[in-house]
CSV table of C-alpha atoms in Angstrom, one decimal:
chain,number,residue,atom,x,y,z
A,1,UNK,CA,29.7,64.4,-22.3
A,2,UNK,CA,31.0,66.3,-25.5
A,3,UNK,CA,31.2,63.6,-28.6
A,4,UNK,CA,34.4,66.1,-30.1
A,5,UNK,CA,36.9,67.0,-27.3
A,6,UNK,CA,35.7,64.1,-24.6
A,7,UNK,CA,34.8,66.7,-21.8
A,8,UNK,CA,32.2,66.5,-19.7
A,9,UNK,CA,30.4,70.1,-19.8
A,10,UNK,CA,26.8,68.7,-18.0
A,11,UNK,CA,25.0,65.7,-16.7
A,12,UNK,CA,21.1,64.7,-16.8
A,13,UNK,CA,19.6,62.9,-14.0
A,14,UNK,CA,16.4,61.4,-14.2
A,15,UNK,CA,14.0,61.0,-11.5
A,16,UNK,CA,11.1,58.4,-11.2
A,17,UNK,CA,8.5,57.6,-8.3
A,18,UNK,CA,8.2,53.8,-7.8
A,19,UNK,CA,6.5,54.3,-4.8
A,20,UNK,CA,3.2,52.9,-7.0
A,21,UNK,CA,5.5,49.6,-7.4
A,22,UNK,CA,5.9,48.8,-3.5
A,23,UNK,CA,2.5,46.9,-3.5
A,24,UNK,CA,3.5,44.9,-6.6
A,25,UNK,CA,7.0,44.2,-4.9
A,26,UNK,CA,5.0,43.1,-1.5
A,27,UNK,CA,2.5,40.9,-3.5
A,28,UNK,CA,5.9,39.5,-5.4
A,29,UNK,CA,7.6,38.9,-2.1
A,30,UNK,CA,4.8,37.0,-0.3
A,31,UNK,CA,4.2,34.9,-3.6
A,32,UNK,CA,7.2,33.8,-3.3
A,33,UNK,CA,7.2,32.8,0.0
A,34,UNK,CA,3.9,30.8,-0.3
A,35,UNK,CA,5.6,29.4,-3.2
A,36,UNK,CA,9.1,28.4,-0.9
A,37,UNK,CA,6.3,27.1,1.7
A,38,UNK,CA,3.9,25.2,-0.3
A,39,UNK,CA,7.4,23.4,-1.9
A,40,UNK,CA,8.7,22.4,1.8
A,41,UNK,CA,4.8,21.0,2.9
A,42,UNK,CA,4.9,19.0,-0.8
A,43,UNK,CA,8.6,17.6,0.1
A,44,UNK,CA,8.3,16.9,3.5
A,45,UNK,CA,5.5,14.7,3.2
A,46,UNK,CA,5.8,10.9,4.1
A,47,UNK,CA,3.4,9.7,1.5
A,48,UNK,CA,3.5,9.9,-2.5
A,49,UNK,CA,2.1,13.1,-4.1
A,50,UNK,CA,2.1,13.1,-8.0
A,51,UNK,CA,0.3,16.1,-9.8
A,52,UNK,CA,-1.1,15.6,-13.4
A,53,UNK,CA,-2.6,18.8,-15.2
A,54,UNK,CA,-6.7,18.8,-17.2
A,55,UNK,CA,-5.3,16.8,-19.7
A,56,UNK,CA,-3.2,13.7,-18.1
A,57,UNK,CA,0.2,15.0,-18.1
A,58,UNK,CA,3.1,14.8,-14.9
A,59,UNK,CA,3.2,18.2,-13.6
A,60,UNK,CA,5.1,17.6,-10.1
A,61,UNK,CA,6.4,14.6,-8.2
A,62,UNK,CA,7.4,14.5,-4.5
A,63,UNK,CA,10.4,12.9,-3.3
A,64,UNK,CA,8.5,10.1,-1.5
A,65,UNK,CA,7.1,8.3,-4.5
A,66,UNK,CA,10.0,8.6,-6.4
A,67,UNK,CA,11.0,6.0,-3.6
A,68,UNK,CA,7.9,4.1,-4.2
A,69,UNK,CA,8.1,4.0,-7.9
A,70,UNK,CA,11.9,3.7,-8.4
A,71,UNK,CA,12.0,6.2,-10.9
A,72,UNK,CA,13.5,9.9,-10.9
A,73,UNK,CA,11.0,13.0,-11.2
A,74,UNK,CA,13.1,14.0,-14.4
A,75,UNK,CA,11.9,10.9,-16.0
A,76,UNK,CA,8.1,11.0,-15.0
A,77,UNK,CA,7.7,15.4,-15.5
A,78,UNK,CA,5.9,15.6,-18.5
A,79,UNK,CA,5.4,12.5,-19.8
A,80,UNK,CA,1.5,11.0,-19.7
A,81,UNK,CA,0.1,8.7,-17.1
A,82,UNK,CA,-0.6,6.5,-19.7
A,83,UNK,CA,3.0,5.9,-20.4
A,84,UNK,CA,3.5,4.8,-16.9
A,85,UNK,CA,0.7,2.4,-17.2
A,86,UNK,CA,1.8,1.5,-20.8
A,87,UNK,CA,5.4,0.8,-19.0
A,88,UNK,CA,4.0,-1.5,-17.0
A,89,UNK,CA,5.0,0.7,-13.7
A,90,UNK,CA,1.8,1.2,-12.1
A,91,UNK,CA,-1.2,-1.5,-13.3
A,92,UNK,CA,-3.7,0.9,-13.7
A,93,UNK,CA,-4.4,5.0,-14.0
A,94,UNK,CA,-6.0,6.6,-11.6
A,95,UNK,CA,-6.1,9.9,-13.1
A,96,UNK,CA,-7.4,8.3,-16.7
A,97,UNK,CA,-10.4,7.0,-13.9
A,98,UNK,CA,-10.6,10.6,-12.4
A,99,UNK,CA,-10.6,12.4,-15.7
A,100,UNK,CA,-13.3,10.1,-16.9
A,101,UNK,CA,-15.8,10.1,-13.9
A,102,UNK,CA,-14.7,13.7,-12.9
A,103,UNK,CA,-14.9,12.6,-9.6
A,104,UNK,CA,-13.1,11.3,-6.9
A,105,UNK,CA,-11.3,7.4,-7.2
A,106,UNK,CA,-9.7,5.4,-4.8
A,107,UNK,CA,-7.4,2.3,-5.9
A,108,UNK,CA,-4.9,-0.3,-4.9
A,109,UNK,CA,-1.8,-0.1,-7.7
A,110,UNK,CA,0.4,-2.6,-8.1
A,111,UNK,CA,3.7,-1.4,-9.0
A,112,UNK,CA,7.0,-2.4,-11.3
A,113,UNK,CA,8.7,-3.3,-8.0
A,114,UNK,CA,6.0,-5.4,-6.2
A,115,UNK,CA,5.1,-3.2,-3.6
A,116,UNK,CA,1.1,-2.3,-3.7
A,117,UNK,CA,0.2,1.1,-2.6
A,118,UNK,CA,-3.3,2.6,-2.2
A,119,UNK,CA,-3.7,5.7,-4.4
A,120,UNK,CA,-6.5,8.4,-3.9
A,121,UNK,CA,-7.0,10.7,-7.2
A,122,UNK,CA,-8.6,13.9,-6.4
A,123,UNK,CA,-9.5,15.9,-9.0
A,124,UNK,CA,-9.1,19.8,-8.8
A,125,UNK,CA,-11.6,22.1,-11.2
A,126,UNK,CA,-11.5,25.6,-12.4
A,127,UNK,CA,-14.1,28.4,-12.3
A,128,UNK,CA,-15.6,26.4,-15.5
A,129,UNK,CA,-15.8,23.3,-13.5
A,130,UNK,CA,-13.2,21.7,-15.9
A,131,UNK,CA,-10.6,19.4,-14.4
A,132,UNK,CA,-7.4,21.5,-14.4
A,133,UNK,CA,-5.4,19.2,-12.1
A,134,UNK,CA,-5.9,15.9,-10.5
A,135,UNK,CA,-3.7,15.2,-7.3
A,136,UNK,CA,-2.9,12.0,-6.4
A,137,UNK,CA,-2.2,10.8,-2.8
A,138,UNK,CA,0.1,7.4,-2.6
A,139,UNK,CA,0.5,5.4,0.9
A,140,UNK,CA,3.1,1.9,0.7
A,141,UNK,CA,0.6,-0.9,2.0
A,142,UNK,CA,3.2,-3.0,1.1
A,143,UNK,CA,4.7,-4.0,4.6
A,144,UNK,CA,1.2,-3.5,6.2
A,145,UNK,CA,-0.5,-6.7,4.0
A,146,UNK,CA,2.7,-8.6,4.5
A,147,UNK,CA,1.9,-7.6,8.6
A,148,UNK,CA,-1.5,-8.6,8.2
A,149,UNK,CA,-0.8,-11.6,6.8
A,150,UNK,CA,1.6,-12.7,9.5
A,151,UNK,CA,-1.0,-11.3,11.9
A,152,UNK,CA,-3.4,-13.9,10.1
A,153,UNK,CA,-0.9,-16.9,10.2
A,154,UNK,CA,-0.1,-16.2,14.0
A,155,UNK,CA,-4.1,-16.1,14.6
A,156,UNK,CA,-4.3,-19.4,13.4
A,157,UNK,CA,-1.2,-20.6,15.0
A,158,UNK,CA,-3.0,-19.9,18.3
A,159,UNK,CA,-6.1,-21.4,17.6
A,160,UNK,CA,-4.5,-24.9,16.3
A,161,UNK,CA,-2.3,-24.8,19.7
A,162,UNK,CA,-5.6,-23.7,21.7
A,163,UNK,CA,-7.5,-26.5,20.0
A,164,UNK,CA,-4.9,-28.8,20.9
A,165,UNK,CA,-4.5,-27.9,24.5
A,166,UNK,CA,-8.4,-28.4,24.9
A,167,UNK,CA,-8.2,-31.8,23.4
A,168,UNK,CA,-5.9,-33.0,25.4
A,169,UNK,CA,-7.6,-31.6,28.9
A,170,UNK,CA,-10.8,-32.3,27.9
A,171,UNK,CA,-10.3,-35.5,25.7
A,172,UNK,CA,-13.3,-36.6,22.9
A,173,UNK,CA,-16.8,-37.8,22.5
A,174,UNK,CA,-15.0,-40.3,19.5
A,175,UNK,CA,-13.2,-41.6,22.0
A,176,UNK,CA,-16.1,-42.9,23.8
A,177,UNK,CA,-16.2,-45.6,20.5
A,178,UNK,CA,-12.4,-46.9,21.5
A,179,UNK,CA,-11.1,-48.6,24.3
A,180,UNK,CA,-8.6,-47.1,25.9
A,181,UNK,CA,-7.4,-50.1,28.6
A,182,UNK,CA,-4.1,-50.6,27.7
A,183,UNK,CA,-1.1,-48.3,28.0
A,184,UNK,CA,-0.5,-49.5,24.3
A,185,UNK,CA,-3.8,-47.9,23.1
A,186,UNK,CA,-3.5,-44.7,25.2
A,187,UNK,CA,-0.5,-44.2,23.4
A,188,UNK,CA,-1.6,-44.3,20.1
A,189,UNK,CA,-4.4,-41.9,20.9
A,190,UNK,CA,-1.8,-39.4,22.0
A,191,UNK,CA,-0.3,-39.8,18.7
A,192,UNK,CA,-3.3,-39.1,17.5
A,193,UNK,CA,-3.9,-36.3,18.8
A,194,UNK,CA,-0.1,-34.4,18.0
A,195,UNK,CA,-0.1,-35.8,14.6
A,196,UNK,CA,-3.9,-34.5,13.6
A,197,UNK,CA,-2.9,-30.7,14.2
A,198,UNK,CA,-0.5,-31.0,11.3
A,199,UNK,CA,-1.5,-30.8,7.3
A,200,UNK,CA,0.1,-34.3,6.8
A,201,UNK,CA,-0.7,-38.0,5.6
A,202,UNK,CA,-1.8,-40.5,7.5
A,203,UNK,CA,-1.5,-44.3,6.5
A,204,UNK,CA,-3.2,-46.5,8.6
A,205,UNK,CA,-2.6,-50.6,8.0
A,206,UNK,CA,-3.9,-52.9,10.1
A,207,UNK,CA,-6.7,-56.0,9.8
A,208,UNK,CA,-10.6,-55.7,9.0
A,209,UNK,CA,-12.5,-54.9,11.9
A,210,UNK,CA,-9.3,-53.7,14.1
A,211,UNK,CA,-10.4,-50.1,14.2
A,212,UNK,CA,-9.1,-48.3,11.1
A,213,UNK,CA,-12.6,-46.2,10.9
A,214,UNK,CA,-12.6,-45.3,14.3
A,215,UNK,CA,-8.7,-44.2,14.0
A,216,UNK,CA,-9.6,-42.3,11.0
A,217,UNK,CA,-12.7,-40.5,12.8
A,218,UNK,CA,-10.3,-39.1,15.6
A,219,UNK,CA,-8.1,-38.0,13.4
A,220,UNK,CA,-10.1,-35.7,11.3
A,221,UNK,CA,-11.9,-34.6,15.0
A,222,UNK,CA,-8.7,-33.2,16.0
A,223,UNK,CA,-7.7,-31.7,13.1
A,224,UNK,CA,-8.2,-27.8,12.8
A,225,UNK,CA,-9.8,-28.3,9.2
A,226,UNK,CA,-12.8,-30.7,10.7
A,227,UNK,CA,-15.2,-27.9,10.5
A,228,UNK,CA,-14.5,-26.6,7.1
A,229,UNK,CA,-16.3,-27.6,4.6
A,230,UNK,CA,-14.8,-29.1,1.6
A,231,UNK,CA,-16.4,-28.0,-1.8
């Protein structure tokens, strides 16, 4: 192009072999498809995953323990574990454990919203065998202690109703010591026996010498607490 009269009198074309630059492209390329890969396996994954770097610091957060902790990744990236601990969101660090013992650590947390999960820290070291990431591994226990519980409950549900069934089939060795020749005093013995599976008060009135011991003694036979021993 002439700078004076604005006619084009020639043109320059460059040529350059980039043929040395496919392998760098390639590498490029499959990068950043481990990359798009490794993100969908970190997503996807039921449990919590929380990355810190060497030093303590929120690197990455998964989607699933932004529902355990309540909070948004935007709020947690960057900031350090001990500000969640500080917070009061998680009761103690796992990573500060980690960084400290360099190894390994394994806890129950106790988090902001009452739910308890069980945290594994791994810790993740470089060629100079310095910690350079620590990844954490969260599972919601929550709903399996509250099932364990009820499991619990029901267990001994079943036992109190299995020790009353065998009572009543298989009567007493105390009730060798009381009479039972009257309709009257039958009676009272099956009260005894529904009322002694409960965790209630029993008030028993009656005349020296009528029996109140003996009453007393069935009572606590029956009950599902007469082997425990009270300290």
């Amino acid at each position: 192009m002439n700078n004076i009269d604005n006619k084009l009198y020639g043109a320059v074309g460059i040529l350059q072999d980039l043929s040395h630059f496919e392998p760098i492209i390639k590498e490029l390329d499959t990068y950043k498809k481990l990359a798009h890969q490794l993100d969908a396996i970190f997503e996807s994954c039921q449990d919590g995953l929380y990355l810190t770097d060497g030093d303590g610091y929120t690197l990455r957060v998964n989607t699933a323990y932004e529902k355990m902790i309540g909070f948004k990744r935007e709020d947690l990236i960057g900031k350090h574990i001990s500000w969640l601990e500080e917070k009061g969101l998680i009761s103690e660090s796992v990573t500060l454990q980690v960084l400290t013992s360099k190894t390994a650590v394994s806890r129950i947390q106790k988090l902001a919203n009452q739910k308890e999960i069980l945290v594994t820290g791994t810790p993740v070291k470089n060629e100079e065998e310095n910690i350079s990431l620590v990844v954490h591994h969260a599972r919601d226990i929550t709903y399996l202690k509250a099932l364990e519980a009820e499991v619990e409950k029901a267990r001994e549900s079943n036992e109190t109703f299995s020790r009353g069934i065998s009572q009543f089939r298989f009567g007493s060795p105390v009730e060798a010591e009381f009479p039972l020749q009257s309709e009257a005093m039958k009676e009272i013995v099956r009260r005894i026996r529904r009322i002694s599976l409960f965790p209630t008060f029993v008030l028993l009135q009656g005349e020296t010498g009528v029996g109140k011991e003996v009453i007393a003694s069935m009572i606590h036979h029956y009950s599902p607490r007469a082997k425990k021993t009270v300290h």
